[in-house]
Each structure stands twice: as structure tokens, then as C-alpha cells.
PDB file of C-alpha atoms in Angstrom:
ATOM      1  CA  MET K  85       0.000   0.000   0.000  1.00 84.00           C
ATOM      2  CA  LEU K  86       1.238   3.436  -0.917  1.00 89.00           C
ATOM      3  CA  PRO K  87      -0.044   6.875  -0.055  1.00 94.00           C
ATOM      4  CA  LYS K  88      -2.477   8.035  -2.751  1.00 94.00           C
ATOM      5  CA  ALA K  89      -0.129  10.779  -4.006  1.00 95.00           C
ATOM      6  CA  ASP K  90       2.724   8.271  -4.458  1.00 95.00           C
ATOM      7  CA  LEU K  91       0.470   5.810  -6.275  1.00 94.00           C
ATOM      8  CA  ILE K  92      -0.744   8.529  -8.633  1.00 95.00           C
ATOM      9  CA  GLN K  93       2.851   9.598  -9.291  1.00 96.00           C
ATOM     10  CA  ILE K  94       3.927   6.060 -10.174  1.00 96.00           C
ATOM     11  CA  LEU K  95       0.895   5.182 -12.283  1.00 96.00           C
ATOM     12  CA  SER K  96       0.826   8.466 -14.190  1.00 96.00           C
ATOM     13  CA  HIS K  97       4.452   7.982 -15.241  1.00 97.00           C
ATOM     14  CA  ALA K  98       4.174   4.320 -16.254  1.00 97.00           C
ATOM     15  CA  THR K  99       3.837   3.277 -19.875  1.00 96.00           C
ATOM     16  CA  VAL K 100       1.774   0.234 -18.967  1.00 98.00           C
ATOM     17  CA  LEU K 101       0.305  -1.424 -15.894  1.00 98.00           C
ATOM     18  CA  VAL K 102       0.408  -5.225 -15.950  1.00 98.00           C
ATOM     19  CA  CYS K 103      -2.240  -7.149 -14.031  1.00 97.00           C
ATOM     20  CA  PRO K 104      -1.646 -10.910 -14.440  1.00 95.00           C
ATOM     21  CA  SER K 105      -4.442 -11.890 -12.049  1.00 93.00           C
ATOM     22  CA  VAL K 106      -6.054 -15.287 -11.856  1.00 90.00           C
ATOM     23  CA  TYR K 107      -9.056 -13.815  -9.990  1.00 88.00           C
ATOM     24  CA  GLU K 108     -10.402 -10.252  -9.895  1.00 89.00           C
ATOM     25  CA  PRO K 109     -14.017  -9.519  -9.017  1.00 90.00           C
ATOM     26  CA  MET K 110     -13.704  -5.921 -10.294  1.00 87.00           C
ATOM     27  CA  GLY K 111     -10.116  -5.056 -11.133  1.00 86.00           C
ATOM     28  CA  ILE K 112      -9.773  -1.806  -9.199  1.00 93.00           C
ATOM     29  CA  VAL K 113      -6.023  -1.624  -9.826  1.00 95.00           C
ATOM     30  CA  ASN K 114      -6.731  -1.503 -13.565  1.00 97.00           C
ATOM     31  CA  LEU K 115      -9.259   1.264 -13.041  1.00 96.00           C
ATOM     32  CA  GLU K 116      -6.757   3.240 -10.950  1.00 96.00           C
ATOM     33  CA  ALA K 117      -4.160   2.962 -13.722  1.00 98.00           C
ATOM     34  CA  MET K 118      -6.681   3.995 -16.344  1.00 98.00           C
ATOM     35  CA  ALA K 119      -7.681   7.020 -14.245  1.00 97.00           C
ATOM     36  CA  CYS K 120      -3.984   8.003 -14.329  1.00 97.00           C
ATOM     37  CA  GLU K 121      -3.912   7.710 -18.160  1.00 98.00           C
ATOM     38  CA  THR K 122      -1.905   4.484 -18.152  1.00 98.00           C
ATOM     39  CA  ALA K 123      -2.551   1.669 -20.627  1.00 98.00           C
ATOM     40  CA  VAL K 124      -3.292  -1.753 -19.130  1.00 98.00           C
ATOM     41  CA  VAL K 125      -2.266  -5.293 -19.998  1.00 98.00           C
ATOM     42  CA  ALA K 126      -4.307  -7.768 -17.989  1.00 98.00           C
ATOM     43  CA  THR K 127      -5.671 -11.268 -17.940  1.00 97.00           C
ATOM     44  CA  ALA K 128      -9.285 -11.534 -19.083  1.00 96.00           C
ATOM     45  CA  VAL K 129     -10.683 -12.835 -15.789  1.00 95.00           C
ATOM     46  CA  GLY K 130     -13.524 -11.830 -13.486  1.00 92.00           C
ATOM     47  CA  GLY K 131     -14.527  -8.198 -13.794  1.00 95.00           C
ATOM     48  CA  ILE K 132     -11.401  -7.077 -15.668  1.00 97.00           C
ATOM     49  CA  PRO K 133     -13.048  -7.240 -19.130  1.00 97.00           C
ATOM     50  CA  GLU K 134     -15.807  -4.971 -17.804  1.00 95.00           C
ATOM     51  CA  VAL K 135     -13.195  -2.385 -16.810  1.00 96.00           C
ATOM     52  CA  VAL K 136     -10.555  -2.751 -19.544  1.00 97.00           C
ATOM     53  CA  GLU K 137     -11.863  -2.418 -23.081  1.00 97.00           C
ATOM     54  CA  ASP K 138      -9.594  -4.700 -25.106  1.00 98.00           C
ATOM     55  CA  GLY K 139      -7.761  -2.835 -27.848  1.00 98.00           C
ATOM     56  CA  VAL K 140      -9.067   0.544 -26.647  1.00 98.00           C
ATOM     57  CA  THR K 141      -7.931   1.131 -23.045  1.00 98.00           C
ATOM     58  CA  GLY K 142      -5.514  -1.769 -22.906  1.00 98.00           C
ATOM     59  CA  LEU K 143      -4.896  -5.302 -24.020  1.00 98.00           C
ATOM     60  CA  LEU K 144      -6.434  -8.426 -22.520  1.00 98.00           C
ATOM     61  CA  VAL K 145      -4.812 -11.833 -22.449  1.00 98.00           C
ATOM     62  CA  PRO K 146      -7.087 -14.888 -22.591  1.00 96.00           C
ATOM     63  CA  TYR K 147      -6.951 -16.970 -19.438  1.00 94.00           C
ATOM     64  CA  GLU K 148      -8.121 -20.511 -18.902  1.00 93.00           C
ATOM     65  CA  ALA K 149      -7.820 -22.045 -15.452  1.00 91.00           C
ATOM     66  CA  ALA K 150      -7.679 -25.670 -14.421  1.00 91.00           C
ATOM     67  CA  ALA K 151     -11.030 -27.072 -13.301  1.00 92.00           C
ATOM     68  CA  ASP K 152      -9.690 -27.897  -9.822  1.00 92.00           C
ATOM     69  CA  GLY K 153     -10.529 -24.465  -8.380  1.00 86.00           C
ATOM     70  CA  THR K 154      -6.902 -23.447  -7.750  1.00 87.00           C
ATOM     71  CA  GLY K 155      -6.785 -20.811 -10.480  1.00 86.00           C
ATOM     72  CA  THR K 156      -3.752 -22.527 -11.982  1.00 90.00           C
ATOM     73  CA  PRO K 157      -3.497 -21.690 -15.689  1.00 93.00           C
ATOM     74  CA  ILE K 158      -3.937 -24.627 -18.030  1.00 95.00           C
ATOM     75  CA  ASP K 159      -1.101 -23.275 -20.191  1.00 95.00           C
ATOM     76  CA  PRO K 160       1.312 -21.258 -17.996  1.00 95.00           C
ATOM     77  CA  ALA K 161       3.865 -20.834 -20.790  1.00 96.00           C
ATOM     78  CA  GLY K 162       1.176 -19.621 -23.192  1.00 96.00           C
ATOM     79  CA  LEU K 163      -0.138 -17.182 -20.594  1.00 96.00           C
ATOM     80  CA  ALA K 164       3.354 -15.816 -19.949  1.00 96.00           C
ATOM     81  CA  ALA K 165       3.983 -15.489 -23.684  1.00 97.00           C
ATOM     82  CA  GLY K 166       0.641 -13.721 -24.172  1.00 97.00           C
ATOM     83  CA  LEU K 167       1.392 -11.230 -21.405  1.00 98.00           C
ATOM     84  CA  ALA K 168       4.954 -10.631 -22.620  1.00 98.00           C
ATOM     85  CA  GLY K 169       3.819 -10.171 -26.215  1.00 98.00           C
ATOM     86  CA  ARG K 170       1.195  -7.580 -25.340  1.00 98.00           C
ATOM     87  CA  ILE K 171       3.545  -5.726 -22.990  1.00 98.00           C
ATOM     88  CA  ASN K 172       6.192  -5.638 -25.708  1.00 98.00           C
ATOM     89  CA  ASP K 173       3.617  -4.435 -28.251  1.00 97.00           C
ATOM     90  CA  LEU K 174       2.805  -1.392 -26.118  1.00 97.00           C
ATOM     91  CA  LEU K 175       6.412  -0.680 -25.173  1.00 97.00           C
ATOM     92  CA  ALA K 176       7.337  -0.762 -28.868  1.00 98.00           C
ATOM     93  CA  ASP K 177       4.523   1.654 -29.729  1.00 98.00           C
ATOM     94  CA  PRO K 178       4.442   4.469 -27.137  1.00 96.00           C
ATOM     95  CA  ALA K 179       1.896   6.443 -29.187  1.00 97.00           C
ATOM     96  CA  ARG K 180      -0.530   3.511 -29.010  1.00 98.00           C
ATOM     97  CA  ALA K 181       0.082   3.141 -25.276  1.00 98.00           C
ATOM     98  CA  GLU K 182      -0.545   6.869 -24.817  1.00 98.00           C
ATOM     99  CA  ALA K 183      -3.772   6.721 -26.835  1.00 98.00           C
ATOM    100  CA  MET K 184      -4.945   3.775 -24.719  1.00 98.00           C
ATOM    101  CA  GLY K 185      -4.071   5.708 -21.580  1.00 98.00           C
ATOM    102  CA  LEU K 186      -6.151   8.679 -22.687  1.00 98.00           C
ATOM    103  CA  ALA K 187      -9.050   6.397 -23.629  1.00 98.00           C
ATOM    104  CA  GLY K 188      -8.688   4.670 -20.268  1.00 98.00           C
ATOM    105  CA  ARG K 189      -8.982   7.953 -18.398  1.00 98.00           C
ATOM    106  CA  ALA K 190     -12.127   8.839 -20.332  1.00 98.00           C
ATOM    107  CA  ARG K 191     -13.631   5.399 -19.637  1.00 97.00           C
ATOM    108  CA  ALA K 192     -12.760   5.568 -15.940  1.00 96.00           C
ATOM    109  CA  VAL K 193     -14.481   8.939 -15.585  1.00 95.00           C
ATOM    110  CA  ASP K 194     -17.454   8.224 -17.870  1.00 96.00           C
ATOM    111  CA  ARG K 195     -18.266   4.685 -16.689  1.00 93.00           C
ATOM    112  CA  PHE K 196     -16.887   4.385 -13.153  1.00 92.00           C
ATOM    113  CA  GLY K 197     -16.784   7.876 -11.625  1.00 92.00           C
ATOM    114  CA  TRP K 198     -18.477   8.586  -8.294  1.00 92.00           C
ATOM    115  CA  ASP K 199     -21.149  10.639 -10.025  1.00 93.00           C
ATOM    116  CA  VAL K 200     -22.005   7.638 -12.207  1.00 92.00           C
ATOM    117  CA  ALA K 201     -22.109   5.313  -9.200  1.00 92.00           C
ATOM    118  CA  ALA K 202     -24.342   7.759  -7.312  1.00 95.00           C
ATOM    119  CA  ALA K 203     -26.735   8.139 -10.253  1.00 94.00           C
ATOM    120  CA  GLU K 204     -26.981   4.357 -10.717  1.00 93.00           C
ATOM    121  CA  THR K 205     -27.601   3.850  -7.000  1.00 94.00           C
ATOM    122  CA  LEU K 206     -30.292   6.517  -6.990  1.00 94.00           C
ATOM    123  CA  ALA K 207     -31.956   4.980 -10.049  1.00 94.00           C
ATOM    124  CA  LEU K 208     -31.985   1.583  -8.341  1.00 94.00           C
ATOM    125  CA  TYR K 209     -33.533   3.027  -5.182  1.00 95.00           C
ATOM    126  CA  GLU K 210     -36.175   4.813  -7.242  1.00 93.00           C
ATOM    127  CA  THR K 211     -37.173   1.561  -8.962  1.00 92.00           C
ATOM    128  CA  LEU K 212     -37.500  -0.092  -5.554  1.00 93.00           C
ATOM    129  CA  LEU K 213     -39.673   2.739  -4.230  1.00 91.00           C
ATOM    130  CA  ASP K 214     -41.959   2.465  -7.272  1.00 79.00           C
ATOM    131  CA  ARG K 215     -42.869  -1.121  -6.431  1.00 76.00           C
TER     132      ARG K 215
END
């Protein structure tokens, strides 16, 4: 854990944030990076695909876990290669990474800002009161 100012400093100066998670209900770390205009490379698990728009705000890597509930990737070498390839793609094309960072900031504000959350909560409450 870092103080918020330090986290913002690090994320806003990174070319890419890498999130190789095997489980993420929401993917807040990706959203924080996007809010700081940083492109994301992440595994396509849990809520990450809802946050990261593949090819627009970052790049997603397909992930398939073993059926035993451990989260162990079926193809660890393929997963590592997929992550490395997408990271290298963005590092080799800083303009693309920058464009994804800008798109990520816009998505973070437009889809996940506090005003959006408040409006959605209010709308839900209103539908419950109408019953």
C-alpha cells in the first residue's frame, strides 16, 4: 500500500500497468491505472473485461484455469507469452500506449466515476420505491 499521491505519481508515469491476475471480481487496480492515463495489460478474468476495453484502453490476455478451483493456468507458458507479447507491443509503440491511456482515463471517468455510481444507485432506489 502506498499513499495516494505516491500511487498517482507512479501510475501516471508508467507506460503500462500489468495485471496478471487469476481472480479479480472488479479489477480496481486496472481502473486506478486507467484514471492516471496508463494503458493496461491484464488477464481476461472476473470483472477485468468490464473495466478494460480490449484494444481501446488496454490489451487483454485470454486466461483458462484448471477445473480444480486453484486458479492454476492450463497453459502457464502460453499465458506468460501472451502477457509478454502484449507488454512488448505497447512498449514498442508508445503512441498507441498513450492513446490507450487517454481512452482509459475517459472510460474511468465516464463509466466508473463517483457521479455515475451515485446516479446508478439513486436509479436503483427509485425503482424499488416504485414497487
